[in-house]
Coordinates of C-alpha atoms in Angstrom, one line a residue:
M250 CA -77.4 90.6 -45.5
A251 CA -80.1 93.0 -44.3
R252 CA -81.0 94.7 -41.1
H253 CA -84.0 93.2 -39.4
P254 CA -86.9 95.6 -38.7
L255 CA -86.6 94.8 -35.0
Q256 CA -82.9 95.1 -34.8
R257 CA -81.7 97.3 -31.9
L258 CA -80.2 100.6 -32.9
E259 CA -79.4 101.5 -29.4
S260 CA -78.2 99.5 -26.4
P261 CA -81.0 98.0 -24.2
S262 CA -78.6 98.7 -21.3
R263 CA -76.2 101.5 -22.0
L264 CA -74.0 100.9 -18.9
F265 CA -73.6 97.1 -19.6
S266 CA -72.9 97.8 -23.3
L267 CA -70.3 100.4 -22.4
L268 CA -68.6 98.1 -19.9
L269 CA -68.6 95.1 -22.3
H270 CA -67.2 97.2 -25.2
T271 CA -64.6 98.9 -23.0
A272 CA -63.5 95.6 -21.5
G273 CA -63.2 94.0 -25.0
L274 CA -61.3 97.0 -26.3
V275 CA -58.8 96.9 -23.4
S276 CA -58.2 93.2 -24.0
F277 CA -57.7 93.7 -27.7
T278 CA -55.4 96.7 -27.1
L279 CA -53.2 94.6 -24.7
S280 CA -53.0 91.9 -27.3
F281 CA -51.8 94.3 -30.0
R282 CA -49.3 95.8 -27.5
W283 CA -47.9 92.3 -27.0
L284 CA -47.7 91.9 -30.8
D285 CA -45.8 95.1 -31.1
R286 CA -43.2 93.9 -28.6
W287 CA -43.0 90.4 -30.1
D288 CA -39.6 90.0 -31.7
H289 CA -39.7 87.0 -34.1
P290 CA -38.4 86.5 -37.6
M291 CA -42.0 86.3 -38.8
V292 CA -42.8 89.8 -37.7
K293 CA -40.0 91.1 -39.9
G294 CA -41.2 89.1 -42.9
Y295 CA -43.7 90.1 -45.6
G296 CA -47.2 90.5 -44.0
G297 CA -45.8 90.8 -40.5
Y298 CA -48.0 89.3 -37.8
Y299 CA -51.0 89.7 -40.0
Q300 CA -50.0 86.5 -41.7
H301 CA -51.9 84.8 -38.8
L302 CA -55.7 84.6 -39.2
T303 CA -55.9 85.2 -35.4
N304 CA -54.5 88.7 -35.8
I305 CA -56.7 89.5 -38.7
G306 CA -59.7 88.5 -36.6
L307 CA -58.4 90.5 -33.7
A308 CA -58.2 93.7 -35.9
M309 CA -61.8 93.2 -37.0
A310 CA -62.9 92.7 -33.4
F311 CA -61.0 95.9 -32.4
V312 CA -62.8 98.0 -35.0
T313 CA -66.2 96.5 -34.0
F314 CA -65.8 97.3 -30.3
A315 CA -64.3 100.7 -31.1
L316 CA -67.5 101.5 -32.9
G317 CA -69.5 100.1 -30.0
V318 CA -67.7 102.4 -27.5
A319 CA -68.3 105.4 -29.7
A320 CA -72.0 104.5 -30.1
D321 CA -72.4 104.0 -26.4
L322 CA -70.9 107.4 -25.6
T323 CA -72.6 109.4 -28.4
L324 CA -75.9 107.4 -28.7
H325 CA -75.5 107.9 -32.4
R326 CA -77.8 105.3 -34.1
P327 CA -75.8 105.0 -37.4
L328 CA -72.7 104.1 -35.4
F329 CA -74.6 101.4 -33.6
A330 CA -75.9 100.1 -36.9
L331 CA -72.4 100.0 -38.3
K332 CA -71.2 98.2 -35.2
N333 CA -74.0 95.6 -35.7
A334 CA -72.9 95.1 -39.3
M335 CA -69.3 94.5 -38.3
S336 CA -70.4 92.2 -35.6
V337 CA -72.3 90.0 -38.0
T338 CA -69.0 89.1 -39.8
S339 CA -66.4 89.4 -37.0
A340 CA -68.3 87.3 -34.4
P341 CA -68.6 84.1 -36.6
L342 CA -65.0 84.6 -37.7
E343 CA -63.8 84.7 -34.1
V344 CA -65.9 81.6 -33.2
L345 CA -64.3 79.8 -36.2
I346 CA -60.8 80.9 -35.1
S347 CA -61.4 79.6 -31.5
L348 CA -62.8 76.3 -32.7
L349 CA -60.0 75.7 -35.1
Y350 CA -57.2 76.8 -32.8
W351 CA -58.2 74.9 -29.7
G352 CA -59.2 71.9 -31.7
I353 CA -55.9 71.7 -33.5
R354 CA -54.0 72.6 -30.3
A355 CA -55.6 69.6 -28.6
I356 CA -54.1 67.4 -31.3
D357 CA -50.6 68.8 -31.4
T358 CA -49.4 72.4 -30.7
A359 CA -46.5 71.9 -33.2
L360 CA -49.1 72.1 -36.0
L361 CA -49.9 75.7 -35.0
Y362 CA -46.5 77.2 -34.0
P363 CA -42.9 76.2 -33.6
P364 CA -41.8 75.5 -30.0
E365 CA -40.1 78.9 -29.5
M366 CA -43.4 80.7 -30.2
E367 CA -45.3 79.0 -27.4
L368 CA -47.6 81.5 -25.6
Y369 CA -48.2 81.8 -21.9
W370 CA -51.8 80.7 -21.1
V371 CA -53.0 84.2 -20.3
T372 CA -51.8 85.6 -23.6
D373 CA -53.1 82.5 -25.4
V374 CA -56.6 83.0 -23.9
G375 CA -56.5 86.7 -24.8
F376 CA -55.8 86.0 -28.4
H377 CA -57.9 82.8 -29.0
L378 CA -60.8 82.8 -26.6
V379 CA -61.7 86.3 -25.3
P380 CA -62.6 87.9 -28.7
A381 CA -65.0 85.1 -29.6
V382 CA -66.7 85.3 -26.1
V383 CA -67.2 89.1 -26.0
L384 CA -68.2 89.4 -29.7
T385 CA -70.8 86.6 -29.2
L386 CA -72.2 88.4 -26.1
D387 CA -72.4 91.6 -28.1
L388 CA -74.2 90.0 -31.0
L389 CA -76.7 88.1 -28.8
L390 CA -77.4 90.7 -26.2
L391 CA -76.9 94.1 -27.7
S392 CA -78.0 94.0 -31.4
P393 CA -80.5 91.2 -32.2
P394 CA -82.1 90.1 -34.4
W395 CA -80.4 90.3 -37.8
T396 CA -80.9 88.6 -41.1
I397 CA -78.5 87.0 -43.5
R398 CA -79.3 84.5 -46.2
A399 CA -77.8 81.1 -46.0
Y400 CA -76.2 81.5 -49.4
A401 CA -74.8 84.9 -48.4
A402 CA -73.3 83.4 -45.3
M403 CA -71.7 80.7 -47.4
A404 CA -70.4 83.3 -49.9
I405 CA -68.9 85.4 -47.1
S406 CA -67.3 82.4 -45.3
M407 CA -65.9 81.0 -48.6
G408 CA -64.6 84.4 -49.6
I409 CA -62.8 84.9 -46.3
A410 CA -61.3 81.4 -46.4
F411 CA -60.0 81.6 -49.9
L412 CA -58.9 85.2 -49.6
Y413 CA -56.9 84.2 -46.6
W414 CA -55.4 81.3 -48.5
G415 CA -54.3 83.6 -51.3
W416 CA -52.8 86.0 -48.7
V417 CA -50.9 83.1 -47.1
E418 CA -49.5 82.0 -50.5
L419 CA -48.5 85.5 -51.3
C420 CA -46.6 85.9 -48.0
F421 CA -44.9 82.5 -48.7
S422 CA -43.7 83.7 -52.1
H423 CA -41.9 86.5 -50.3
N424 CA -40.8 84.9 -47.1
G425 CA -40.3 81.2 -47.8
W426 CA -42.3 80.0 -44.8
Y427 CA -45.9 79.6 -43.7
P428 CA -47.4 81.3 -40.6
Y429 CA -48.7 77.9 -39.4
P430 CA -46.6 74.8 -39.7
I431 CA -49.7 72.7 -40.6
F432 CA -49.7 74.5 -44.0
A433 CA -46.3 73.1 -44.8
I434 CA -47.4 69.6 -44.0
L435 CA -50.5 69.6 -46.2
D436 CA -50.3 69.4 -50.0
T437 CA -52.6 71.4 -52.2
P438 CA -55.7 69.2 -52.2
Q439 CA -55.4 68.9 -48.5
R440 CA -55.3 72.6 -48.1
V441 CA -58.4 72.9 -50.3
A442 CA -60.1 70.5 -47.9
L443 CA -58.9 72.5 -44.9
F444 CA -60.1 75.8 -46.1
T445 CA -63.3 74.4 -47.4
G446 CA -63.9 72.8 -44.0
A447 CA -63.1 76.1 -42.3
A448 CA -65.6 78.0 -44.6
S449 CA -68.3 75.4 -43.8
L450 CA -67.6 75.7 -40.1
M451 CA -67.8 79.5 -40.3
T452 CA -71.1 79.1 -42.2
A453 CA -72.5 76.8 -39.4
S454 CA -71.3 79.3 -36.8
T455 CA -73.1 82.2 -38.7
V456 CA -76.3 80.2 -38.9
L457 CA -76.2 79.2 -35.2
L458 CA -75.5 82.7 -34.1
K459 CA -78.3 84.0 -36.3
W460 CA -80.7 81.5 -34.6
L461 CA -79.5 82.4 -31.2
S462 CA -79.8 86.1 -31.8
S463 CA -83.3 85.8 -33.3
S464 CA -84.4 83.8 -30.2
S465 CA -82.9 86.3 -27.8
I466 CA -85.1 89.3 -28.9
R467 CA -87.7 90.4 -26.3
P468 CA -90.9 92.3 -27.1
D469 CA -90.5 96.1 -26.8
P470 CA -93.5 97.4 -24.7
H471 CA -93.2 100.7 -26.5
Q472 CA -94.1 99.1 -29.9
Q473 CA -97.6 99.0 -31.2
D474 CA -99.6 95.8 -30.5
N475 CA -99.9 95.0 -34.3
T476 CA -96.1 94.2 -34.2
L477 CA -96.4 91.9 -31.2
T478 CA -99.5 89.8 -31.7
P479 CA -100.9 87.8 -34.5
Q480 CA -103.3 89.8 -36.6
I481 CA -105.2 89.1 -39.8
V482 CA -105.4 92.3 -41.8
P483 CA -107.3 93.0 -45.0
T484 CA -105.8 91.8 -48.2
L485 CA -104.9 94.2 -51.0
P486 CA -108.1 93.7 -53.0
T487 CA -110.1 94.4 -49.8
A488 CA -108.2 97.5 -49.3
C489 CA -108.8 98.7 -52.8
T490 CA -112.5 98.0 -52.5
A491 CA -112.7 100.0 -49.3
S492 CA -110.9 102.8 -50.9
R493 CA -113.3 103.0 -53.8
I494 CA -116.3 103.0 -51.3
A495 CA -114.6 105.7 -49.3
S496 CA -113.9 107.9 -52.3
S497 CA -117.5 107.6 -53.6
T498 CA -119.3 108.1 -50.3
I499 CA -117.2 110.5 -48.3
A500 CA -117.6 114.2 -48.9
P501 CA -114.8 116.1 -50.7
R502 CA -113.8 117.7 -47.4
S503 CA -113.2 114.2 -46.0
A504 CA -110.8 113.3 -48.8
P505 CA -107.7 113.7 -46.6
F506 CA -109.1 111.3 -44.1
A507 CA -109.9 108.8 -46.9
S508 CA -106.4 109.0 -48.2
S509 CA -105.1 108.5 -44.7
S510 CA -107.3 105.5 -44.3
L511 CA -106.1 104.1 -47.6
R512 CA -102.5 104.5 -46.5
T513 CA -103.2 102.8 -43.2
L514 CA -104.9 99.8 -45.0
Q515 CA -102.1 99.5 -47.5
Q516 CA -99.4 99.7 -44.8
T517 CA -101.1 96.8 -42.9
S518 CA -102.0 94.7 -45.9
R519 CA -99.7 91.9 -44.8
R520 CA -99.1 90.0 -41.6
A521 CA -97.0 91.6 -38.9
Y522 CA -93.5 90.2 -38.3
S523 CA -94.2 88.1 -35.3
S524 CA -97.6 86.7 -36.4
Q525 CA -96.5 84.5 -39.3
P526 CA -93.0 84.8 -40.8
P527 CA -92.9 84.5 -44.6
K528 CA -91.9 81.1 -45.9
D529 CA -88.1 80.8 -46.0
K530 CA -87.2 80.3 -49.6
N531 CA -83.5 80.6 -48.8
G532 CA -82.4 77.1 -49.5
I533 CA -78.8 76.3 -50.2
K534 CA -78.0 76.9 -53.9
V535 CA -75.8 73.9 -54.5
L536 CA -74.7 74.7 -58.1
P537 CA -73.4 78.2 -57.4
F538 CA -71.7 76.9 -54.3
V539 CA -69.9 74.1 -56.1
A540 CA -69.0 76.5 -58.9
L541 CA -67.5 79.0 -56.5
L542 CA -65.6 76.2 -54.7
G543 CA -64.3 74.8 -58.0
L544 CA -63.2 78.2 -59.3
C545 CA -61.3 79.1 -56.1
S546 CA -59.7 75.6 -55.9
I547 CA -58.5 75.7 -59.5
S548 CA -57.2 79.3 -59.1
Y549 CA -55.2 78.6 -56.0
T550 CA -53.9 75.2 -57.3
L551 CA -52.4 77.1 -60.3
L552 CA -51.0 79.7 -58.0
V553 CA -49.3 77.1 -55.8
N554 CA -47.9 75.2 -58.7
S555 CA -46.5 78.3 -60.3
R556 CA -45.1 79.5 -57.0
N557 CA -43.3 76.2 -56.3
G558 CA -40.9 77.0 -59.2
T559 CA -39.8 80.3 -57.6
K560 CA -37.8 79.8 -54.4
P561 CA -37.0 82.7 -52.1
P562 CA -33.8 84.4 -53.2
P563 CA -30.6 83.3 -51.4
S564 CA -28.8 85.6 -49.1
D565 CA -25.7 87.4 -50.4
N566 CA -23.7 86.0 -47.5
M567 CA -24.9 82.5 -46.8
P568 CA -25.2 81.9 -43.1
L569 CA -23.4 79.3 -41.1
I570 CA -26.7 77.6 -40.4
D571 CA -30.1 77.1 -42.1
G572 CA -32.3 79.0 -39.7
P573 CA -36.0 78.5 -39.2
S574 CA -37.0 81.2 -41.7
K575 CA -35.9 79.0 -44.6
K576 CA -38.0 76.0 -43.8
P577 CA -40.4 75.2 -40.9
A578 CA -39.1 72.5 -38.6
L579 CA -42.0 70.2 -39.4
A580 CA -41.4 70.5 -43.1
A581 CA -37.9 69.0 -42.9
P582 CA -37.6 65.2 -42.9
A583 CA -36.4 63.9 -39.6
K584 CA -33.1 62.0 -39.5
S585 CA -33.5 58.2 -39.1
T586 CA -30.3 58.0 -37.0
P587 CA -28.2 60.5 -35.0
T588 CA -25.2 62.1 -36.8
F589 CA -22.8 60.8 -34.1
S590 CA -22.9 57.4 -32.5
P591 CA -23.0 57.2 -28.7
K592 CA -20.5 54.4 -28.9
T593 CA -17.7 56.7 -30.0
T594 CA -19.1 60.0 -28.8
T595 CA -19.7 60.9 -25.2
V596 CA -22.0 63.9 -24.6
L597 CA -22.7 65.4 -21.2
F598 CA -25.3 68.1 -20.9
V599 CA -24.3 70.7 -18.3
L600 CA -27.3 72.5 -16.9
G601 CA -27.9 75.1 -14.1
G602 CA -29.3 78.5 -13.6
P603 CA -27.4 81.6 -15.0
G604 CA -24.5 82.2 -12.7
A605 CA -24.4 78.7 -11.2
G606 CA -20.7 78.2 -12.3
K607 CA -21.2 75.9 -15.2
G608 CA -18.4 77.5 -17.3
T609 CA -15.9 77.2 -14.5
Q610 CA -16.5 73.5 -13.9
C611 CA -16.4 72.8 -17.6
A612 CA -13.0 74.5 -17.9
N613 CA -11.7 72.3 -15.1
L614 CA -13.0 69.1 -16.9
V615 CA -11.5 70.2 -20.2
K616 CA -8.1 70.9 -18.6
H617 CA -7.8 67.7 -16.6
H618 CA -9.9 65.1 -18.4
G619 CA -9.7 66.0 -22.1
F620 CA -13.3 67.0 -22.7
T621 CA -14.3 69.5 -25.5
H622 CA -16.4 72.3 -24.0
L623 CA -19.2 73.6 -26.3
S624 CA -21.1 76.5 -24.8
A625 CA -24.4 77.1 -26.6
G626 CA -24.3 80.7 -25.4
D627 CA -20.8 81.2 -26.7
L628 CA -21.7 79.7 -30.1
L629 CA -24.7 81.9 -30.4
R630 CA -22.7 85.0 -29.4
A631 CA -20.1 84.1 -32.0
E632 CA -22.7 83.7 -34.6
Q633 CA -24.3 87.0 -33.9
D634 CA -21.0 88.8 -34.3
R635 CA -20.0 86.9 -37.4
P636 CA -19.9 89.3 -40.4
G637 CA -22.7 88.5 -42.8
S638 CA -24.7 86.4 -40.4
Q639 CA -28.3 86.4 -41.5
F640 CA -29.5 85.7 -37.9
G641 CA -27.0 87.9 -36.0
Q642 CA -29.6 90.6 -35.1
L643 CA -32.2 87.9 -34.2
I644 CA -29.8 86.2 -31.8
K645 CA -28.7 89.5 -30.3
D646 CA -32.3 90.5 -29.5
Y647 CA -33.2 87.1 -28.1
I648 CA -30.2 87.1 -25.8
K649 CA -30.8 90.7 -24.7
D650 CA -34.4 90.0 -23.7
G651 CA -33.5 86.8 -21.9
L652 CA -35.4 84.6 -24.3
I653 CA -34.6 81.2 -25.8
V654 CA -33.2 81.4 -29.3
P655 CA -35.1 79.2 -31.9
M656 CA -34.2 75.6 -31.5
E657 CA -33.1 75.0 -35.1
V658 CA -30.4 77.6 -34.8
T659 CA -28.8 76.3 -31.6
V660 CA -28.9 72.6 -32.6
Q661 CA -27.3 73.2 -35.9
L662 CA -24.6 75.3 -34.4
L663 CA -23.7 72.6 -31.9
E664 CA -23.7 69.9 -34.6
N665 CA -21.4 72.0 -36.7
A666 CA -19.0 72.6 -33.8
M667 CA -18.9 68.9 -32.9
Q668 CA -18.2 67.9 -36.5
A669 CA -15.4 70.5 -36.7
T670 CA -13.8 69.1 -33.5
I671 CA -14.0 65.5 -34.8
D672 CA -12.6 66.5 -38.2
A673 CA -9.7 68.3 -36.5
A674 CA -8.9 65.2 -34.4
G675 CA -8.5 63.1 -37.4
P676 CA -9.5 59.5 -38.1
G677 CA -7.1 58.1 -35.5
A678 CA -9.1 59.4 -32.5
A679 CA -11.0 56.5 -30.9
E680 CA -13.4 58.5 -28.8
H681 CA -14.7 62.1 -28.6
R682 CA -16.0 63.6 -25.4
F683 CA -18.1 66.8 -25.3
L684 CA -19.5 69.0 -22.5
I685 CA -22.4 70.9 -23.8
D686 CA -23.0 73.9 -21.5
G687 CA -26.3 75.6 -21.2
F688 CA -28.2 73.2 -23.5
P689 CA -30.9 71.9 -23.8
R690 CA -33.0 74.7 -22.4
K691 CA -36.3 73.2 -23.4
M692 CA -37.7 69.7 -23.8
D693 CA -38.1 70.0 -27.6
Q694 CA -34.4 70.9 -27.8
A695 CA -33.4 67.8 -25.8
V696 CA -35.6 65.5 -28.0
K697 CA -34.4 67.0 -31.2
F698 CA -30.7 67.0 -30.3
E699 CA -30.8 63.3 -29.1
A700 CA -32.7 62.3 -32.2
A701 CA -30.6 64.2 -34.7
V702 CA -27.2 64.7 -33.3
C703 CA -26.3 62.3 -30.4
P704 CA -27.9 60.9 -27.3
A705 CA -26.5 62.3 -24.0
K706 CA -24.8 59.9 -21.5
L707 CA -25.5 62.1 -18.4
V708 CA -26.7 65.5 -17.3
L709 CA -24.6 67.6 -14.8
F710 CA -27.0 69.8 -12.9
Y711 CA -25.5 72.5 -10.8
D712 CA -28.1 73.6 -8.2
C713 CA -27.8 77.1 -6.8
P714 CA -30.2 79.7 -5.2
E715 CA -31.3 82.6 -7.3
A716 CA -29.9 85.2 -4.8
T717 CA -26.4 83.7 -5.1
M718 CA -26.6 83.5 -8.9
E719 CA -27.8 87.1 -9.2
A720 CA -24.9 88.4 -7.0
R721 CA -22.4 86.4 -9.1
L722 CA -23.8 87.7 -12.4
L723 CA -23.9 91.3 -11.3
E724 CA -20.3 91.1 -10.2
R725 CA -19.3 89.5 -13.5
G726 CA -21.3 92.2 -15.4
K727 CA -18.9 94.9 -14.1
T728 CA -16.1 93.5 -16.3
S729 CA -17.7 91.0 -18.8
G730 CA -19.3 93.6 -21.1
R731 CA -22.1 91.1 -21.9
A732 CA -25.4 92.7 -22.7
D733 CA -27.4 90.1 -20.7
D734 CA -25.4 90.7 -17.4
N735 CA -27.8 93.3 -16.1
A736 CA -30.5 93.0 -13.4
E737 CA -33.5 93.0 -15.7
S738 CA -32.1 90.4 -18.1
I739 CA -30.9 88.3 -15.2
R740 CA -34.3 88.1 -13.7
K741 CA -35.9 87.2 -17.1
R742 CA -33.3 84.5 -17.5
F743 CA -34.1 83.1 -14.0
R744 CA -37.8 82.9 -14.9
T745 CA -37.1 81.3 -18.3
F746 CA -34.8 78.7 -16.6
V747 CA -37.4 77.7 -14.0
E748 CA -40.3 77.6 -16.5
T749 CA -38.6 75.8 -19.4
S750 CA -35.3 74.2 -18.3
M751 CA -36.3 72.6 -15.0
P752 CA -38.7 70.3 -16.8
V753 CA -35.7 69.1 -18.8
V754 CA -33.8 68.3 -15.6
D755 CA -36.9 66.5 -14.2
Y756 CA -37.2 64.5 -17.5
F757 CA -33.6 63.2 -17.4
A758 CA -33.8 62.6 -13.6
Q759 CA -36.7 60.2 -14.2
E760 CA -34.4 58.3 -16.6
G761 CA -31.6 58.2 -14.1
R762 CA -29.3 60.3 -16.1
V763 CA -28.9 63.4 -13.8
I764 CA -26.0 64.1 -11.4
K765 CA -27.2 66.9 -9.1
I766 CA -24.4 69.0 -7.5
D767 CA -24.7 71.7 -4.9
A768 CA -23.1 74.8 -6.6
T769 CA -23.1 77.1 -3.6
S770 CA -19.6 76.1 -2.3
T771 CA -16.3 77.3 -3.7
P772 CA -15.4 76.3 -7.3
E773 CA -12.7 74.0 -5.9
D774 CA -15.2 72.1 -3.7
V775 CA -17.8 71.9 -6.5
Y776 CA -15.1 70.5 -8.8
E777 CA -14.1 67.7 -6.3
V778 CA -17.8 66.6 -6.0
T779 CA -18.1 66.7 -9.8
K780 CA -15.0 64.4 -10.3
T781 CA -16.2 62.0 -7.7
Q782 CA -19.7 61.7 -9.2
L783 CA -18.4 61.3 -12.8
K784 CA -15.9 58.5 -11.7
A785 CA -18.8 56.6 -10.3
R786 CA -21.0 57.0 -13.3
L787 CA -18.6 57.0 -16.3
S788 CA -16.5 54.0 -17.1
N789 CA -14.1 56.0 -19.3
F790 CA -13.6 59.0 -17.0

């Protein structure tokens, strides 16, 4: 890569440049602030959030625009040149990240992240679209043109792709999981194809941006005419002949002028840049490219094969559950049939906002109708307090922040509790009836539970206004001692319920499996309505 003679070393519009760089820097800073507040097992693993290519590209974009702001404020030309050099690499990388992310996301979001990691659209755009847009604007408007050979672009792209692959495998050897679930689905040859395709796409992005940046340059009126218009200038032999004539005919006192004329002729002894560009001899060198690809592929195939024999070390105290940090959800084979048959096991989901009175109604049904009450929240709280639990702190932080605990954790806890109840009842029990309180909280949880554990017969949905629920929870918080019974956590739980749990209610309502009950009345009145509705819908009630 080399700087083009006409590349700008200062902004053509200092105000626009400063505004663009500042806006980009603010966006990147907000994204990093979000990452610092992101509490997920991956952050605590080897490599942290830099296991994701998105965050590596974001760091490069941050450095690029920090240099841009410094150059705009100081008008220091070396800073501007350094910013341009960073932009040549970071802009194509961000374009690659955006193309890959949104392309794969259109196919299936589960290939990019597990359900509990889904981003709000504003955050999603801030990470996966804004950097590519602002870096492309900076490259095209503030620093063109620039030069980079096709083979050099390939080498940079291939180097980034395979260095990132090596980094991913190194993190896996420490953590036991991949940052993107798609890596767990693909085998080694498929990963080679994925990273090679990504490198080729980045090369294409680099070439396209190079062409766009070269076409976006405008003539500088302050430059001399010989750099803007076609000129035929003397060849080198002509210049030498002229110099000999000058040296033989001009008086000694004119020697300095002759030397100056010679230098002028020698400096202009080729066509100016814009008159006739030199022939591009920068074709793709196929043999070195194939050799580089083969070397990287063989190296990382050996790395993966040797790594497969070294599993992550087990925990000293094995947890009650196999959490998501052991194996991505997509990597585990799905069960062909649920663990429990709906013919002998009746499952009712009990849903409603926090403070709707679900626990009270479940207690009445257990007391008078022989249901087993399983509260997802109680099971999670018991797991977080269990000595030696690997995921105790994770669950505690999720509950405190009003967030949904990873699906694999909750589903496995419920299945274990149901199995323990059935085992305790013995083989003589003809039927088992469960009330599952506060679950499912999201559609993916509902789908996974019904596919892997047991389909639900009905959903009891207790409808209650937020103001009523908040008053109930604040009153309960005075004596409950629960960390999530405070105003801030309560409001977060309300938002989470509306955004993630109401679609579950709507889904089951479309299937005719929802009993909606007004929960604003007294507990006794609500229970009477519940009994009446269940008698009408359940034959064995």
